Short mmCIF file of C-alpha atoms in Angstrom, two decimals:
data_model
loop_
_atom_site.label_atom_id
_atom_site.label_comp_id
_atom_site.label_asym_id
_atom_site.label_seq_id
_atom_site.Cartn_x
_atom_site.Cartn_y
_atom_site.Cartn_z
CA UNK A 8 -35.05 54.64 -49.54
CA UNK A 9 -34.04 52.41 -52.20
CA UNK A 10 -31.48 55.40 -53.81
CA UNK A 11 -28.78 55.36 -51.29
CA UNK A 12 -26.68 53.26 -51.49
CA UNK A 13 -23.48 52.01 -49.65
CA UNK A 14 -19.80 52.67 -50.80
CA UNK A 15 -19.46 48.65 -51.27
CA UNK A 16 -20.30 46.97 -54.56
CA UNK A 17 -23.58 45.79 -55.10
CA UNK A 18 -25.57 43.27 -57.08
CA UNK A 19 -28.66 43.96 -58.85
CA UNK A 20 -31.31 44.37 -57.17
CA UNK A 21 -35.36 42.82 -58.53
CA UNK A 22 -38.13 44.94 -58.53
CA UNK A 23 -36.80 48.05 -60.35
CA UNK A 24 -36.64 51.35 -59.20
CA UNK A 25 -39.16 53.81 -60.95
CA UNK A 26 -41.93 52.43 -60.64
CA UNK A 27 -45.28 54.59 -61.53
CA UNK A 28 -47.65 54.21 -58.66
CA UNK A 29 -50.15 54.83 -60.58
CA UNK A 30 -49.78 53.59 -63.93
CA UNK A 31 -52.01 50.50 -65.08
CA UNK A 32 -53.28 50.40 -61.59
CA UNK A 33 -56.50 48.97 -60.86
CA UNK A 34 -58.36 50.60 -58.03
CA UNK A 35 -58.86 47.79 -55.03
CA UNK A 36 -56.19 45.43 -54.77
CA UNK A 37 -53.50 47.94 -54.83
CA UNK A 38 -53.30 50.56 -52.22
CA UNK A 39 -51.90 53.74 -52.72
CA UNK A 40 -48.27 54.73 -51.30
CA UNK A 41 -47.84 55.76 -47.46
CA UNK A 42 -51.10 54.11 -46.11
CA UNK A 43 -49.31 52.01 -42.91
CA UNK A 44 -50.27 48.67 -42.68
CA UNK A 45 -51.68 46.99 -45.89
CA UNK A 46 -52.68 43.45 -47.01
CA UNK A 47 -53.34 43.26 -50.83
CA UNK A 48 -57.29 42.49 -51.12
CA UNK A 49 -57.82 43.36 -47.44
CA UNK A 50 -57.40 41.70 -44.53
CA UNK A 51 -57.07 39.55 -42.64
CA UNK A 52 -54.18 37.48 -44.61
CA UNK A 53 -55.88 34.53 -45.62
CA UNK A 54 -55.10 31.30 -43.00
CA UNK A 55 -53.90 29.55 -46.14
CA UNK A 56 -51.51 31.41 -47.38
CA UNK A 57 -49.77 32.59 -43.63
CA UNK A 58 -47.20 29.32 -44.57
CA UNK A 59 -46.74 30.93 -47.79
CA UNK A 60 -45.05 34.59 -46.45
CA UNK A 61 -42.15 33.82 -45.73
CA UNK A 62 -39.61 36.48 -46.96
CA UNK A 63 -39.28 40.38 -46.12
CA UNK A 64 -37.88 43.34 -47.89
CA UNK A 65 -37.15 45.93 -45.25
CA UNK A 66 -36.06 49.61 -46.48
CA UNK A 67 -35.24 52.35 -44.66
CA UNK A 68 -37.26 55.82 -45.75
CA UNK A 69 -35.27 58.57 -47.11
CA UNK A 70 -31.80 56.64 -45.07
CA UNK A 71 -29.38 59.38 -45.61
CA UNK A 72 -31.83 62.17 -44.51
CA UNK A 73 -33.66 61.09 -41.73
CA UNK A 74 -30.03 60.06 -40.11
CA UNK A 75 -29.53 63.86 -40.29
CA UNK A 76 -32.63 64.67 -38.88
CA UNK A 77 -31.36 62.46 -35.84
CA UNK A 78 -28.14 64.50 -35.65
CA UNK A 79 -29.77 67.16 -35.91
CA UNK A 80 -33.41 67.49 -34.89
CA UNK A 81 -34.33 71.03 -35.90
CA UNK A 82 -34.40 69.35 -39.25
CA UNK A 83 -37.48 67.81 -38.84
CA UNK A 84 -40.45 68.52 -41.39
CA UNK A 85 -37.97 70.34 -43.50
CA UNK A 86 -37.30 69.94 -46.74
CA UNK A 87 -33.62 68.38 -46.58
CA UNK A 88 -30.71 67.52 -49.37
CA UNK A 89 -28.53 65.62 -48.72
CA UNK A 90 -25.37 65.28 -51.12
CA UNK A 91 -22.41 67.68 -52.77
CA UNK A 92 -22.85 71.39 -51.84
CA UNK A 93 -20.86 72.55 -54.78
CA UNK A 94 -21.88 73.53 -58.12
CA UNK A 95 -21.40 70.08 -59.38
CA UNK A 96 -22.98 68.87 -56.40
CA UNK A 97 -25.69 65.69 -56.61
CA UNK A 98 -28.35 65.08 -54.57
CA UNK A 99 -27.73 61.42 -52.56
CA UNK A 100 -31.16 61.63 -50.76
CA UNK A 101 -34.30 64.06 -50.44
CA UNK A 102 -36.46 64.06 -47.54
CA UNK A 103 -40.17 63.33 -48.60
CA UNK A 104 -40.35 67.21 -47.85
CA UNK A 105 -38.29 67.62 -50.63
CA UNK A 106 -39.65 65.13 -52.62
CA UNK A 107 -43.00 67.34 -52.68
CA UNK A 108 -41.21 69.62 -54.78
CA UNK A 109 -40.07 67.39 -57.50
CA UNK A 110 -36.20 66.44 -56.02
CA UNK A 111 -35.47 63.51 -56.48
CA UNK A 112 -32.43 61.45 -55.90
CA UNK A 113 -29.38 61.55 -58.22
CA UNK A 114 -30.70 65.19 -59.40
CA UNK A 115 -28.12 67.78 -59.79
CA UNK A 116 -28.00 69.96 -56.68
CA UNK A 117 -27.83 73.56 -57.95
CA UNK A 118 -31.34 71.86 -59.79
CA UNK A 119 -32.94 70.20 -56.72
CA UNK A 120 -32.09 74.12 -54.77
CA UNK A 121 -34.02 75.93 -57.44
CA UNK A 122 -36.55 73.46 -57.20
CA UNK A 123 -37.22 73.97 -53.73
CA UNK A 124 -34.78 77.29 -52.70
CA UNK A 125 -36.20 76.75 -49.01
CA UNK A 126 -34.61 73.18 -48.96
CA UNK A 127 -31.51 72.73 -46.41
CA UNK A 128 -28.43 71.60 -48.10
CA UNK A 129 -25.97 69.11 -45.88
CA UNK A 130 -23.20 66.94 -47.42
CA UNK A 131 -23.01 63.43 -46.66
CA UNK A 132 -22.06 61.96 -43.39
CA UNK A 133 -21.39 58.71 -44.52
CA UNK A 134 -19.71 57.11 -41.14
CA UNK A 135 -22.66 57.87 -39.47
CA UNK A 136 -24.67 56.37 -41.83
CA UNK A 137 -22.40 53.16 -41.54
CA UNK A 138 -22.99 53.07 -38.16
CA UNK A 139 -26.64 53.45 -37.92
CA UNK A 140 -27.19 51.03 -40.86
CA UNK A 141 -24.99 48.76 -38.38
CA UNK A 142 -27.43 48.91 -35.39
CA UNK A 143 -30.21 48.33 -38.18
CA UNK A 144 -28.79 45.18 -39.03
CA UNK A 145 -28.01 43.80 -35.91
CA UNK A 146 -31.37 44.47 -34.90
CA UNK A 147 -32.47 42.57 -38.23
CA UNK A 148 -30.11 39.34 -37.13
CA UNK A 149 -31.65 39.74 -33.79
CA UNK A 150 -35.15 38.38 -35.31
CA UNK A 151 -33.31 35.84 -38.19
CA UNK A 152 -30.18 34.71 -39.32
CA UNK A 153 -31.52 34.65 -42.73
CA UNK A 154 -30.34 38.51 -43.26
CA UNK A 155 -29.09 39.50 -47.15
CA UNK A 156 -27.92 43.48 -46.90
CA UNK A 157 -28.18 44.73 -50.46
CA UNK A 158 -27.09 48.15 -49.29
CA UNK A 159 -27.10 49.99 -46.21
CA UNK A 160 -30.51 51.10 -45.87
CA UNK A 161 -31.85 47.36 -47.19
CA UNK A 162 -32.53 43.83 -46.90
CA UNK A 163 -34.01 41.03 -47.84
CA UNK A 164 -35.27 38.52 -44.72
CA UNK A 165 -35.64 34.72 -44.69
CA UNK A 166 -38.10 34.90 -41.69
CA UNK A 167 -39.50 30.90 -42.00
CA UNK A 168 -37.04 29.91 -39.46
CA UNK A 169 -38.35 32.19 -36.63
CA UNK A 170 -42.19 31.81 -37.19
CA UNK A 171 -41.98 29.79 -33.84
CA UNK A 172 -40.30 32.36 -32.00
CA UNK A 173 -42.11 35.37 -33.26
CA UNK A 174 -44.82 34.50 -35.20
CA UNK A 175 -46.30 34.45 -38.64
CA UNK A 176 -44.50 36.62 -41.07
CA UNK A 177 -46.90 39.91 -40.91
CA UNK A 178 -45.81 39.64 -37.17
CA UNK A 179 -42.43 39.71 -37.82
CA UNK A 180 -42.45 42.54 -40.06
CA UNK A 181 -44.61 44.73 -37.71
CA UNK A 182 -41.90 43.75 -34.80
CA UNK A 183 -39.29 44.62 -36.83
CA UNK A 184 -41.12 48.17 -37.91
CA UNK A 185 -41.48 48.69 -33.94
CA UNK A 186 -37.80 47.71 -33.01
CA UNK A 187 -36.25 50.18 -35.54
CA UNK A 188 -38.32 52.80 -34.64
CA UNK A 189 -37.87 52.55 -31.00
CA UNK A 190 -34.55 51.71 -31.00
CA UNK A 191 -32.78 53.71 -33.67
CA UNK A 192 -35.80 55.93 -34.25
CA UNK A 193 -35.72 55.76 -38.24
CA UNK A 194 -39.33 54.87 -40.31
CA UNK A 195 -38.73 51.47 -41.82
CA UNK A 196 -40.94 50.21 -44.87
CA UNK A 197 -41.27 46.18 -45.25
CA UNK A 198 -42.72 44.02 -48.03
CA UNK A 199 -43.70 40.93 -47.36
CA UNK A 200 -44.36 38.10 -49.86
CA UNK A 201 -43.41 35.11 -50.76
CA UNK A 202 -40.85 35.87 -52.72
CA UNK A 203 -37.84 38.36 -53.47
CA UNK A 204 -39.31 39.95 -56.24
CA UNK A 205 -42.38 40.49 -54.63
CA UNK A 206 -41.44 41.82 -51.45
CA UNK A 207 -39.27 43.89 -53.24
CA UNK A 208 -42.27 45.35 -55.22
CA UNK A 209 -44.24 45.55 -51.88
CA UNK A 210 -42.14 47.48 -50.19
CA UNK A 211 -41.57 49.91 -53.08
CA UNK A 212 -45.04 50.40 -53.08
CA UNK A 213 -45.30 50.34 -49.85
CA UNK A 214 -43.76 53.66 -49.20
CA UNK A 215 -43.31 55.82 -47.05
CA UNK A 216 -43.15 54.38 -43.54
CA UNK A 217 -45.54 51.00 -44.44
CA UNK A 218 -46.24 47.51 -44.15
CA UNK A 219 -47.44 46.04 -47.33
CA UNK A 220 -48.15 42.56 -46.95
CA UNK A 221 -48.76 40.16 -50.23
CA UNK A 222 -50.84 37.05 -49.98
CA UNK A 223 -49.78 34.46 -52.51
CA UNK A 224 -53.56 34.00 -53.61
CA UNK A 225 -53.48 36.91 -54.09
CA UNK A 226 -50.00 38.12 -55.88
CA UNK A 227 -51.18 38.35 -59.28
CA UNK A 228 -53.99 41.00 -58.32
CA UNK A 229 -51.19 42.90 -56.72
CA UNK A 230 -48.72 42.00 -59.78
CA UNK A 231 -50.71 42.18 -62.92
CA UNK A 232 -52.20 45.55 -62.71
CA UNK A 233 -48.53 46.85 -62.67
CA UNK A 234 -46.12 49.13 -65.45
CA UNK A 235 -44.22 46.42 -66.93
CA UNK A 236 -41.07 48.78 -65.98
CA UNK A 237 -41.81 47.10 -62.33
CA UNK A 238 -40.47 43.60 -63.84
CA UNK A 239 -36.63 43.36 -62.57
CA UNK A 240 -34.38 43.70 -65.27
CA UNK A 241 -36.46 45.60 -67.41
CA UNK A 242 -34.64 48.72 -68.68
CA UNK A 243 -35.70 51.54 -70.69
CA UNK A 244 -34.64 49.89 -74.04
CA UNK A 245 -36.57 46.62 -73.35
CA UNK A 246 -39.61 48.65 -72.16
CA UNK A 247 -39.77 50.33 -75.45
CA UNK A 248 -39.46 47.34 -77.22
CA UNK A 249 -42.00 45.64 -74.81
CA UNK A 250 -44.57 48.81 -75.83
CA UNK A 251 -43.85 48.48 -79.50
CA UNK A 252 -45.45 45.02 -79.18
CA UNK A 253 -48.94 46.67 -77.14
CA UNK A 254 -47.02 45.10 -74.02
CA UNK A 255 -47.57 48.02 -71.52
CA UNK A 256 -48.45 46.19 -68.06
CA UNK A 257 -47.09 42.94 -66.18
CA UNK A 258 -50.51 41.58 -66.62
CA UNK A 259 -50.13 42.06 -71.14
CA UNK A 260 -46.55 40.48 -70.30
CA UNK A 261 -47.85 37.38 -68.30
CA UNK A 262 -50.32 36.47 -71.44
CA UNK A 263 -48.08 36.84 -74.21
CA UNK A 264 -46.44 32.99 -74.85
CA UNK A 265 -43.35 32.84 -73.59
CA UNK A 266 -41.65 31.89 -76.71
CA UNK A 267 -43.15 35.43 -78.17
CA UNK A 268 -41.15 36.97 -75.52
CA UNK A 269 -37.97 35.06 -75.93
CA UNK A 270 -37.77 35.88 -79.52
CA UNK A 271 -38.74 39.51 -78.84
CA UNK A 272 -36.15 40.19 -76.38
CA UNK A 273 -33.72 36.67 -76.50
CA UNK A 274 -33.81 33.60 -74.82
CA UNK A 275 -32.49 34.76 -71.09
CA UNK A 276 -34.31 37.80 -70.65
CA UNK A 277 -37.62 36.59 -72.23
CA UNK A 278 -37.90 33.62 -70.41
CA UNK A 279 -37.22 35.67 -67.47
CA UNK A 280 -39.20 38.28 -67.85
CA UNK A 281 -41.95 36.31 -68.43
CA UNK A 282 -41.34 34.57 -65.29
CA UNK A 283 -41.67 37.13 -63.51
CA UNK A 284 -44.56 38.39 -64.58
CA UNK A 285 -46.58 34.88 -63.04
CA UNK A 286 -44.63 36.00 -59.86
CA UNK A 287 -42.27 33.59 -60.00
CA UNK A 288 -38.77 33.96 -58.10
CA UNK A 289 -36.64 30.93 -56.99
CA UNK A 290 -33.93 32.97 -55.74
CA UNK A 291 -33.44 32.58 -51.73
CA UNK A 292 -32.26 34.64 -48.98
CA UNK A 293 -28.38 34.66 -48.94
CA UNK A 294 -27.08 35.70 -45.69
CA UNK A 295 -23.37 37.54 -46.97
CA UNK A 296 -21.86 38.33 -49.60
CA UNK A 297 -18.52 39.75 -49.10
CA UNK A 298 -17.72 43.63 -50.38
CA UNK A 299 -15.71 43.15 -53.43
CA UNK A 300 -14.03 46.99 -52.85
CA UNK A 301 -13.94 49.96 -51.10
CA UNK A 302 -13.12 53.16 -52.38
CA UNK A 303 -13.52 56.99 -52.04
CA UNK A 304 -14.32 59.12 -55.64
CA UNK A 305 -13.88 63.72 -55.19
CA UNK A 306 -16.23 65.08 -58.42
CA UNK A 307 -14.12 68.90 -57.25
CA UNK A 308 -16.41 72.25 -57.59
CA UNK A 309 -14.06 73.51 -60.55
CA UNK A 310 -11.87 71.31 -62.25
CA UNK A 311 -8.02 70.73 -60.88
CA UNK A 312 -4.92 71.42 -63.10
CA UNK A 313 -2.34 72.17 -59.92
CA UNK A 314 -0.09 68.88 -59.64
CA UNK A 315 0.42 69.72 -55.21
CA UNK A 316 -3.78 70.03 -55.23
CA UNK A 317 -4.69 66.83 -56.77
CA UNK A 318 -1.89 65.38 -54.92
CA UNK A 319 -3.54 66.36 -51.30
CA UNK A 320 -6.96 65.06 -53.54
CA UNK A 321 -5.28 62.08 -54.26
CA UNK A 322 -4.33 61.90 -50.63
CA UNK A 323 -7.78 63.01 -48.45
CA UNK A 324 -9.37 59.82 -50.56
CA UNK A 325 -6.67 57.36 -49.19
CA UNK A 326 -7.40 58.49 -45.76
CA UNK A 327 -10.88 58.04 -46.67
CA UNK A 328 -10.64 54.42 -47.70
CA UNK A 329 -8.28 53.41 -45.27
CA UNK A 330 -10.95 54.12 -42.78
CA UNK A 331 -13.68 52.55 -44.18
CA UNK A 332 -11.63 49.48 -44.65
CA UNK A 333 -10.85 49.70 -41.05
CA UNK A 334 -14.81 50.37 -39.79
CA UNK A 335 -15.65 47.01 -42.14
CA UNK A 336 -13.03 44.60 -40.45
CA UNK A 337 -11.50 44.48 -43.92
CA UNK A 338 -7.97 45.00 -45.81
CA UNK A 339 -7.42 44.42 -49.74
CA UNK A 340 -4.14 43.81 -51.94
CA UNK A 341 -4.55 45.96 -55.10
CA UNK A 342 -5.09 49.70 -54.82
CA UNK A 343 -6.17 51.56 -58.13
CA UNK A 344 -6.74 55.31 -58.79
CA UNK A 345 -8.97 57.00 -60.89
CA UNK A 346 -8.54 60.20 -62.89
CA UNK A 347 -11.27 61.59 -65.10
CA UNK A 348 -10.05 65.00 -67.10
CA UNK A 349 -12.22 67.77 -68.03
CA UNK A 350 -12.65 66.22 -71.33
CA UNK A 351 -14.67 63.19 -69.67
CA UNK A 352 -12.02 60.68 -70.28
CA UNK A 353 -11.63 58.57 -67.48
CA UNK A 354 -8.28 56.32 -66.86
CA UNK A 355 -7.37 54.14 -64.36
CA UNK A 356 -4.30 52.57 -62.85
CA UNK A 357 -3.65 50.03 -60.35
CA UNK A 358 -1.24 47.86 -58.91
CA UNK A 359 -1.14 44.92 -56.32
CA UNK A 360 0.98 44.98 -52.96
CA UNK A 361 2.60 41.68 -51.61
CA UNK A 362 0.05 41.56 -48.96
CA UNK A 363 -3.09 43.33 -47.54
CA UNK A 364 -3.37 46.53 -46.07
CA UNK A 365 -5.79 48.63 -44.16
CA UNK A 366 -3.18 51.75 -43.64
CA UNK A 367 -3.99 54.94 -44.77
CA UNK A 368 -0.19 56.17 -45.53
CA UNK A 369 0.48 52.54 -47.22
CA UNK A 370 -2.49 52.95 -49.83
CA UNK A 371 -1.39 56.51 -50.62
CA UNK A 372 2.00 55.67 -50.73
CA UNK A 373 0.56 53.27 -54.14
CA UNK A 374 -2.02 55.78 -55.14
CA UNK A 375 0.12 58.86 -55.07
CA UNK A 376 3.31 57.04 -57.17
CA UNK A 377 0.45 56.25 -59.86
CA UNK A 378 -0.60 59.73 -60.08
CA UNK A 379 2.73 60.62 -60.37
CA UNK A 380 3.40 58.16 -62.97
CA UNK A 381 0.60 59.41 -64.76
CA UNK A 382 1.76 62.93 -64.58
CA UNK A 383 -1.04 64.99 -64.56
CA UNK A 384 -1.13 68.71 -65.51
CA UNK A 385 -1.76 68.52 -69.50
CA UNK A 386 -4.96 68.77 -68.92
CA UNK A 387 -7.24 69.52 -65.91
CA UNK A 388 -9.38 66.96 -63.86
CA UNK A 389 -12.86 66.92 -62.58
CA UNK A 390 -12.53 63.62 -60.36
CA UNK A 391 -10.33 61.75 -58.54
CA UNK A 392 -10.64 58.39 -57.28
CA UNK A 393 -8.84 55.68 -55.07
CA UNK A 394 -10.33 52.33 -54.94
CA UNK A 395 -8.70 49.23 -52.69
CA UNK A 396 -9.83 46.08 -53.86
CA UNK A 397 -8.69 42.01 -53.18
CA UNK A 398 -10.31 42.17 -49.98
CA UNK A 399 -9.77 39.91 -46.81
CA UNK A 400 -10.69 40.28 -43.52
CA UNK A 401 -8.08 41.32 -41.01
CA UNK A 402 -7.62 38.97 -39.32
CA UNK A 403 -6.30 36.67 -41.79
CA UNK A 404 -2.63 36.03 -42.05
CA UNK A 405 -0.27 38.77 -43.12
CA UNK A 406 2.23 38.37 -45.70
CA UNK A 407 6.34 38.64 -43.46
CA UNK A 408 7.74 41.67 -45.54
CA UNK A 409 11.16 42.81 -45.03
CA UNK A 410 12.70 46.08 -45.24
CA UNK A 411 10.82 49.16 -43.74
CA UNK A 412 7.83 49.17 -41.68
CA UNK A 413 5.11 51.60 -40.15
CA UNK A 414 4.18 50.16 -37.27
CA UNK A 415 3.64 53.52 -35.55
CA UNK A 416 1.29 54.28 -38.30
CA UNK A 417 -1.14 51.53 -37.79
CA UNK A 418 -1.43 52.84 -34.19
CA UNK A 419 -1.89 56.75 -34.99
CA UNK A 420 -4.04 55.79 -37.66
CA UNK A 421 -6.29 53.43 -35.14
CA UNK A 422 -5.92 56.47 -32.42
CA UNK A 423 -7.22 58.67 -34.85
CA UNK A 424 -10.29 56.79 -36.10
CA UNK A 425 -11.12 56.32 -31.93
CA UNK A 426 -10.71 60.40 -31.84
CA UNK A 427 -13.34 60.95 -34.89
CA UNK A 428 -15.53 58.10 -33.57
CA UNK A 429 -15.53 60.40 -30.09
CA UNK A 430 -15.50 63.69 -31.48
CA UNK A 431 -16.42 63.98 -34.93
CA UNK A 432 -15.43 63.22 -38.48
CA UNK A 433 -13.43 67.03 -38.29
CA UNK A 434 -11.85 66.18 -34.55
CA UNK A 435 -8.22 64.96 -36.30
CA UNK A 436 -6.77 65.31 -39.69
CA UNK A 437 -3.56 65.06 -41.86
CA UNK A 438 -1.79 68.34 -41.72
CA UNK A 439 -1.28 68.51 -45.39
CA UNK A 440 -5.16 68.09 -45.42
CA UNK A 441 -5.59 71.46 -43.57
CA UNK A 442 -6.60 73.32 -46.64
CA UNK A 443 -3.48 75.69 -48.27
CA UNK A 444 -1.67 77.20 -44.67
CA UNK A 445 -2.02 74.21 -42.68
CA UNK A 446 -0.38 76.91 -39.44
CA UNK A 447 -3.51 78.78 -40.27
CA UNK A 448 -5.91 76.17 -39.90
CA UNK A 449 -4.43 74.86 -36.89
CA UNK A 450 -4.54 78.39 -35.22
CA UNK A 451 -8.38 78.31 -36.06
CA UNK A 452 -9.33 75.22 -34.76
CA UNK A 453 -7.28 75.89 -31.40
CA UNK A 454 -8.79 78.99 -31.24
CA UNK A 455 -12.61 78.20 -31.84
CA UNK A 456 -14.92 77.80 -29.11
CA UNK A 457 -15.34 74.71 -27.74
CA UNK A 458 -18.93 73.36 -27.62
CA UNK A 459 -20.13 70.40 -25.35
CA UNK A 460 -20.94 67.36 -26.77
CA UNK A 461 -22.94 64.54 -25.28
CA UNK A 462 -23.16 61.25 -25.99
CA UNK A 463 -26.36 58.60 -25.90
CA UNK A 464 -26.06 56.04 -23.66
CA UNK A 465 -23.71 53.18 -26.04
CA UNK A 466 -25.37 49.64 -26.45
CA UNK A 467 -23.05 46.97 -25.17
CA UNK A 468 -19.99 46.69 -27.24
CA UNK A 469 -21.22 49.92 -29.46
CA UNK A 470 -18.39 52.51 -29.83
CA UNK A 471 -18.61 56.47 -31.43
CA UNK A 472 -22.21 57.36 -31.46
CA UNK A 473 -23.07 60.47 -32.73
CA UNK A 474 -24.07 63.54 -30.58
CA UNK A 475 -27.64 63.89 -30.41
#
């Protein structure tokens, strides 16, 4: 599902995202969406061009909701939303279910529900997504080194390397299809080209639950016939621009002269563009590339003018990020927090400790003195944001600070991320997090009935799997 994406920054990605499927196409060459296992032209691959595959785009289908449909099996072959359950609620993934009906990622909620009123509505579970996009990747590193995440649900793969070991690249792909399937039982989609860009474009096309394999001799069949909105790094205002010209597929892109297109659109995104459009992509398979923040945003149901409730806001994000710094292995320097008021104007405020930090009650301790610094209560806010950025990993040196320290803290907060990875992401909690009467909520909890739980069988060195 290209449309879910992690809570790490991210760089652009080629290929673009909506993509016709059938605009400009050209019945042969290009098979239809959802077919399983295709070669452009037919097979076989060509013996010639076998040298030539040598990168895959693998893409999880739907990520967000076919996770819940492992928590939760009853799911299955329902239409399922995943995303904010409030009025101001947006839909983070649709199963294809759902998709039938018109919702579509990013789509208001209370409009993807009316679209579909039969559709079940479940917020986000994002540490379980983290984990099973873990297991996903190790089983990607498990076939090459050569693995570039772009977000949780995708990757690009340098497979050249392990031809020897596992085959030609089609090979590959259809192992890796099997593994993921067997293993972590999620559908997995792969392009495979000879290129980025074009196993990008494969395995968008490629979709749902296929193999889409590209020849090189045969790209531009594949390539040509295509909306020119499938060229990476063309948005809606070059498109029109592109159409204003008669410029309407990749194929009317590739024969206008390149300096046509340079003056059209300037010298860097012409001369890309028309790149491109010959199937030409010299970028290569980088393994990492280190998260440059993590943070936590709260859009609220109805906007927040009470100084105590944005401060517990304010407070449930911290915990939030402290955690997913924690799960990554990673601590930052600079914490900022975000306000946006009912008007729409958005502000932000940060400051930078003496050294990094993972703890939850050290990060609010920064985020709630900006809020309070801000002073907030003129006029009422519709999100709140904390962000840590300045990352490290941590085991890297700490910074000696004198004066007072938390050392307790790092432990409860350690215990307490072991407890949700056990029992759930509601198991423990703050007790100024327990909604308004926190003797109330505890009375509750005690007092509700206490269902089983069993746990899968852990791969070695695999901690706080979910309950199946």
């Amino acid at each position: 599902m290209a449309d879910e994406r992690g809570r790490r920054g991210r760089r652009d990605r080629p290929g673009g995202g909506g993509v016709d499927r059938g605009a400009g196409r050209r019945p042969g060459p290009v098979p239809p969406a959802g077919t399983g296992e295709v070669v452009v032209g037919g097979p076989p691959v060509p013996e010639g061009d076998l040298d030539g595959l040598r990168v895959l785009h693998a893409d999880l289908d739907a990520f967000y909701a076919s996770v819940e449909v492992l928590k939760d099996p009853s799911l299955a072959g329902r239409p399922l939303l995943v995303g904010g359950v409030g009025p101001r609620g947006v839909v983070t993934s649709a199963s294809y279910e759902a998709r039938a009906f018109g919702c579509r990622n990013a789509m208001p909620m209370a409009r993807a529900r009316a679209m579909c009123p039969q559709a079940v509505a479940v917020p986000p579970d994002f540490a379980a997504y983290r984990r099973c996009s873990s297991r996903v990747m190790r089983v990607f590193r498990d076939l090459t080194p050569l693995v570039e995440p772009l977000s949780l649900d995708e990757a690009f793969l340098d497979v050249a390397g392990a031809r020897r070991l596992f085959g030609d690249a089609v090979r590959i792909a259809r192992l890796l299809r099997a593994r993921v399937a067997a293993e972590i039982g999620l559908p997995l989609t792969v392009g495979v080209a000879g290129n980025k860009f074009l196993a990008k474009l494969a395995s968008t096309r490629g979709k749902p639950d296929g193999l889409l394999v590209v020849p090189p001799s045969r790209a531009l069949d594949f390539l040509h016939p295509l909306p020119a909105e499938a060229l990476w790094g063309a948005g809606r205002a070059t498109i029109e621009r592109l159409a204003r010209y008669g410029l309407r597929t990749v194929g009317e892109v590739a024969a206008t002269p390149r300096a046509t297109l340079e003056r059209v659109l300037g010298t860097a995104a012409g001369g890309q563009l028309s790149e491109l459009a010959w199937g030409r992509d010299p970028r290569r398979v980088v393994p990492f590339e280190a998260a440059k923040s993590v943070g936590s945003e709260e859009t609220f149901a109805s906007d927040i003018d009470d100084p105590d409730a944005l401060a517990r806001e304010v407070l449930r994000c911290s915990v939030r990020v402290g955690r997913r710094l924690r799960e990554a292995g990673l601590a930052g320097r600079t914490v900022t927090l975000k306000l946006r008021f009912a008007d729409f104007t958005t502000i932000t405020r940060s400051r930078t400790l003496a050294g990094p930090t993972d703890t939850d009650a050290e990060i609010h301790e920064v985020a709630g003195d900006l809020l309070a610094r801000v002073r907030p209560g003129r006029m009422p806010v519709r999100l709140v944001g904390v962000t840590v950025s300045g990352l490290s990993g941590d085991g890297e040196p700490v910074q000696l600070q004198l004066g007072r320290d938390r050392p307790g803290w790092r432990a409860a907060v350690r215990a307490a991320d072991a407890v949700r990875a056990r029992f759930g992401e509601h198991a423990v909690d703050l007790a100024s997090l327990a909604a308004d009467a926190p003797a109330e909520a505890f009375r509750e909890a005690r007092d509700a009935p206490r269902v089983r739980r069993e746990r899968p069988p852990a791969e070695p060195g695999e901690e706080g799997q979910w309950a199946r």
